[in-house]
Amino acid sequence: MEELSVGIIIIGDEILKGQVVDMNSSFLCKEFYSLGIKVGKISMISDSIHDIASEVKILSKRFTYVITTGGVGLTHDDVTYEGVARAFNDRLILNDKMVRYYKDYCGGVVSDIETNPQLRIAFVPKMSEIIFLSTKNDDAFKSWGKFPVVKVSNVIILPGVPQLTKLCFKEITKLFFRNNSTKFYNKVLYLKCDEVNVVHALNNAVKKFKDLVVFGSYPVMNNPIFQTKLTMEATDEEQVKNSEEFLKSLLPPDDLVDPIIVNAADDIYKLIESPDKKNDIFTATLQTSVKIVEDALTKYPKESLFINFNGGKDCTVLLHLVTAVWQHLFKTLPSIHAVYFRNSDPFPEIESFIQESVKRYKLSLTITPGPIKTALSTLLAQHSEWKAGFMGTRKTDPFSENLIYFQVTDESWPKMMRINPLLEWNYSDVWKFLSTFNIPYCCLYDQGYTSLGSKDNTKPNPLLAYKNSDGITCYYPAYKLNDGKSEREGRC
């Protein structure tokens, strides 16, 4: 199958003058890349028939397809059709299909452009193919039913309005670009060090994977989370994975920042601030939790806070949530202390996951044996600055139905403020959060465990059991549990 290539021409005086920001080229490049097609060139030119004709003539010979945006309206400076016609030594004609489509807009069936200047948009190159695209999937244009896009040879002429460009492109993708055989695989490394510190390692990787993997290095200014971004790209998934591992082996582990951490704040705040999600129950619940964490981080000095982290699903959500809000408020990686109250017989998988999380979130972790009340007393005596702790408690947990978001410990307990951002969450909310933000969790949850205690009191949830083809009992992963009220069925 022929490997597709694409050139893009952005047309508009207003863009060249800086009066309008070009959004179409960025959108088109991302879309083509996701389809396994690299854009070979982007040209940004004026509303000039000569410039359009010249650029179209060059790019149409070089690429499989050329996409133009802009210059297809009703006014004097909309000259894209004429420029494209000249590129192919063609002429403009009043196209019958276009006339029939625009007749309502033009106020009736007419053929005289002098008395009906709106009809100017129906003058297209004689050799044009008119492609009518459905607009039913976009609320803004649903009433139109369809919209005409002109194709001349290998040149597809799109409107310049970004929302309409996006709609048209999604439709023409089904016609011309869906069956492309190429797929790009990517890996990204984020580093806390300056670009100059990785040059030697990067050069070694480039040499080892020459002609197999494309590497990129990008310095990042004024970012407290990372200072350098390294990218790896290949059409072979195994090669790009190998290149990532090789490059990581040459870099100091402490300089690597996990991608999940890099995007934590942006991903969560983008979701809760999205107009499309304003009536979504999960988003509203998350928004409330974010507000609780924000209040805690602004009310208490940073050094007075700690977070309870035992490696369970709720604490994993809590840790990521606090990390995201901390980044959003302070523009830095969190420096909060974590405490693991270890039970007498912990799962080795939990222990391993906790250590992975320490590395991922750059935690300062204190491990202390239970029982929790005694251990907490000792810790607070050792750390007099600790005044409040983040807890992953939900109201569905035993003896927690009456808790509030900020709650002082009971009289019989060491005095401190318990901060409970997840109180109103249910079982499905926890798994939706973990899956939405692609957050790693303890592998035991993929083995049928739905609530984790110690080895001597925790089994896989029997409600997730099934027999495989050999008659052996297996378990579905925890997120498959339909009834969240049964999450503790495996606990003794």
Tab-separated table of C-alpha atoms in Angstrom, residues 1-158:
chain	number	residue	atom	x	y	z
A	1	MET	CA	0.000	0.000	0.000
A	2	GLU	CA	1.287	3.447	-0.939
A	3	GLU	CA	2.514	5.504	1.980
A	4	LEU	CA	0.448	8.675	2.077
A	5	SER	CA	2.044	12.111	2.267
A	6	VAL	CA	0.373	15.440	2.951
A	7	GLY	CA	1.060	19.127	2.505
A	8	ILE	CA	-1.025	21.865	4.133
A	9	ILE	CA	-1.662	25.387	2.867
A	10	ILE	CA	-3.128	27.920	5.305
A	11	ILE	CA	-4.573	30.871	3.406
A	12	GLY	CA	-5.432	34.262	4.873
A	13	ASP	CA	-4.093	37.815	5.106
A	14	GLU	CA	-5.514	38.061	8.619
A	15	ILE	CA	-3.257	35.227	9.786
A	16	LEU	CA	-0.120	36.730	8.250
A	17	LYS	CA	-0.917	40.049	9.915
A	18	GLY	CA	-1.360	38.410	13.307
A	19	GLN	CA	-5.001	39.480	13.496
A	20	VAL	CA	-6.204	35.881	13.733
A	21	VAL	CA	-4.385	32.957	15.373
A	22	ASP	CA	-3.995	29.935	13.119
A	23	MET	CA	-5.542	26.917	14.813
A	24	ASN	CA	-6.092	24.723	11.782
A	25	SER	CA	-2.503	23.676	11.099
A	26	SER	CA	-2.030	22.418	14.659
A	27	PHE	CA	-5.286	20.481	14.529
A	28	LEU	CA	-4.565	18.964	11.120
A	29	CYS	CA	-1.026	17.920	12.055
A	30	LYS	CA	-2.233	16.141	15.193
A	31	GLU	CA	-5.011	14.386	13.308
A	32	PHE	CA	-2.765	13.245	10.480
A	33	TYR	CA	-0.137	12.014	12.916
A	34	SER	CA	-2.748	9.947	14.767
A	35	LEU	CA	-3.594	8.373	11.398
A	36	GLY	CA	0.054	7.453	10.756
A	37	ILE	CA	0.580	10.226	8.210
A	38	LYS	CA	3.304	12.814	8.600
A	39	VAL	CA	2.716	16.303	7.272
A	40	GLY	CA	5.646	17.128	4.988
A	41	LYS	CA	5.127	20.876	4.759
A	42	ILE	CA	2.919	23.702	6.007
A	43	SER	CA	2.709	26.882	3.951
A	44	MET	CA	1.059	30.036	5.218
A	45	ILE	CA	0.210	32.408	2.366
A	46	SER	CA	-1.835	35.505	1.595
A	47	ASP	CA	-5.180	35.846	-0.143
A	48	SER	CA	-3.410	36.129	-3.487
A	49	ILE	CA	-4.451	34.182	-6.585
A	50	HIS	CA	-0.835	34.113	-7.754
A	51	ASP	CA	0.518	32.863	-4.394
A	52	ILE	CA	-2.191	30.220	-4.069
A	53	ALA	CA	-1.678	28.965	-7.607
A	54	SER	CA	2.099	28.828	-7.196
A	55	GLU	CA	2.010	26.952	-3.886
A	56	VAL	CA	-0.706	24.510	-4.955
A	57	LYS	CA	1.201	23.691	-8.159
A	58	ILE	CA	4.360	22.849	-6.173
A	59	LEU	CA	2.769	20.914	-3.322
A	60	SER	CA	0.289	18.954	-5.446
A	61	LYS	CA	3.214	17.416	-7.341
A	62	ARG	CA	5.139	16.622	-4.174
A	63	PHE	CA	2.463	15.109	-1.925
A	64	THR	CA	-0.290	12.509	-2.196
A	65	TYR	CA	-2.792	15.061	-0.930
A	66	VAL	CA	-2.810	18.800	-0.310
A	67	ILE	CA	-5.192	20.346	2.224
A	68	THR	CA	-6.016	24.042	1.979
A	69	THR	CA	-7.958	26.017	4.573
A	70	GLY	CA	-9.441	29.486	4.197
A	71	GLY	CA	-10.495	31.777	1.378
A	72	VAL	CA	-13.708	30.019	0.327
A	73	GLY	CA	-16.302	32.557	1.439
A	74	LEU	CA	-18.403	35.177	-0.312
A	75	THR	CA	-16.214	38.280	-0.184
A	76	HIS	CA	-13.681	39.818	-2.562
A	77	ASP	CA	-10.667	38.317	-0.764
A	78	ASP	CA	-11.951	34.732	-0.923
A	79	VAL	CA	-9.933	33.648	-3.949
A	80	THR	CA	-8.852	30.098	-3.110
A	81	TYR	CA	-11.014	28.463	-5.787
A	82	GLU	CA	-9.584	30.747	-8.458
A	83	GLY	CA	-6.028	30.176	-7.270
A	84	VAL	CA	-6.463	26.388	-7.318
A	85	ALA	CA	-8.047	26.554	-10.781
A	86	ARG	CA	-5.063	28.492	-12.101
A	87	ALA	CA	-2.653	25.933	-10.582
A	88	PHE	CA	-4.247	23.261	-12.794
A	89	ASN	CA	-4.773	25.505	-15.847
A	90	ASP	CA	-8.487	25.285	-15.226
A	91	ARG	CA	-11.267	27.871	-15.134
A	92	LEU	CA	-14.132	28.660	-12.790
A	93	ILE	CA	-17.681	27.671	-13.644
A	94	LEU	CA	-20.987	28.013	-11.854
A	95	ASN	CA	-21.348	24.476	-10.551
A	96	ASP	CA	-24.922	23.120	-10.673
A	97	LYS	CA	-24.512	21.061	-7.491
A	98	MET	CA	-23.186	24.041	-5.591
A	99	VAL	CA	-25.997	26.256	-6.895
A	100	ARG	CA	-28.635	23.777	-5.772
A	101	TYR	CA	-27.035	23.530	-2.338
A	102	TYR	CA	-26.745	27.309	-1.830
A	103	LYS	CA	-30.078	28.275	-3.326
A	104	ASP	CA	-31.716	28.720	0.068
A	105	TYR	CA	-28.842	30.857	1.258
A	106	CYS	CA	-28.952	32.907	-1.938
A	107	GLY	CA	-32.667	33.481	-1.774
A	108	GLY	CA	-33.784	31.331	-4.663
A	109	VAL	CA	-32.490	29.600	-7.771
A	110	VAL	CA	-30.472	32.160	-9.701
A	111	SER	CA	-27.600	32.154	-12.136
A	112	ASP	CA	-26.596	35.803	-12.295
A	113	ILE	CA	-23.693	36.637	-9.987
A	114	GLU	CA	-24.039	40.356	-10.709
A	115	THR	CA	-27.500	40.517	-9.109
A	116	ASN	CA	-26.748	37.835	-6.507
A	117	PRO	CA	-23.161	38.220	-5.284
A	118	GLN	CA	-23.748	35.511	-2.658
A	119	LEU	CA	-23.713	33.032	-5.518
A	120	ARG	CA	-20.009	33.707	-5.929
A	121	ILE	CA	-19.286	30.792	-3.601
A	122	ALA	CA	-20.750	28.394	-6.180
A	123	PHE	CA	-18.049	29.308	-8.746
A	124	VAL	CA	-15.487	26.523	-8.514
A	125	PRO	CA	-12.889	24.986	-10.859
A	126	LYS	CA	-14.490	23.104	-13.739
A	127	MET	CA	-12.669	19.894	-12.848
A	128	SER	CA	-13.972	19.993	-9.266
A	129	GLU	CA	-15.419	17.000	-7.457
A	130	ILE	CA	-18.088	18.125	-5.003
A	131	ILE	CA	-18.142	16.037	-1.829
A	132	PHE	CA	-21.158	16.480	0.401
A	133	LEU	CA	-20.251	15.785	4.020
A	134	SER	CA	-22.707	15.046	6.807
A	135	THR	CA	-22.986	17.665	9.578
A	136	LYS	CA	-25.420	15.696	11.738
A	137	ASN	CA	-22.818	14.858	14.391
A	138	ASP	CA	-22.061	18.475	15.267
A	139	ASP	CA	-24.697	20.456	17.179
A	140	ALA	CA	-23.529	23.783	15.725
A	141	PHE	CA	-24.117	22.629	12.140
A	142	LYS	CA	-26.687	19.878	12.617
A	143	SER	CA	-29.451	21.918	10.972
A	144	TRP	CA	-27.453	22.117	7.729
A	145	GLY	CA	-27.660	18.375	7.205
A	146	LYS	CA	-24.676	18.424	4.865
A	147	PHE	CA	-21.894	20.712	3.678
A	148	PRO	CA	-20.078	20.763	0.304
A	149	VAL	CA	-16.295	20.419	0.122
A	150	VAL	CA	-14.500	20.933	-3.189
A	151	LYS	CA	-11.743	18.561	-4.313
A	152	VAL	CA	-9.612	19.386	-7.344
A	153	SER	CA	-7.309	16.560	-8.393
A	154	ASN	CA	-5.423	15.762	-5.147
A	155	VAL	CA	-6.223	19.121	-3.494
A	156	ILE	CA	-8.970	19.161	-0.837
A	157	ILE	CA	-10.251	22.665	-0.144
A	158	LEU	CA	-11.551	23.204	3.389
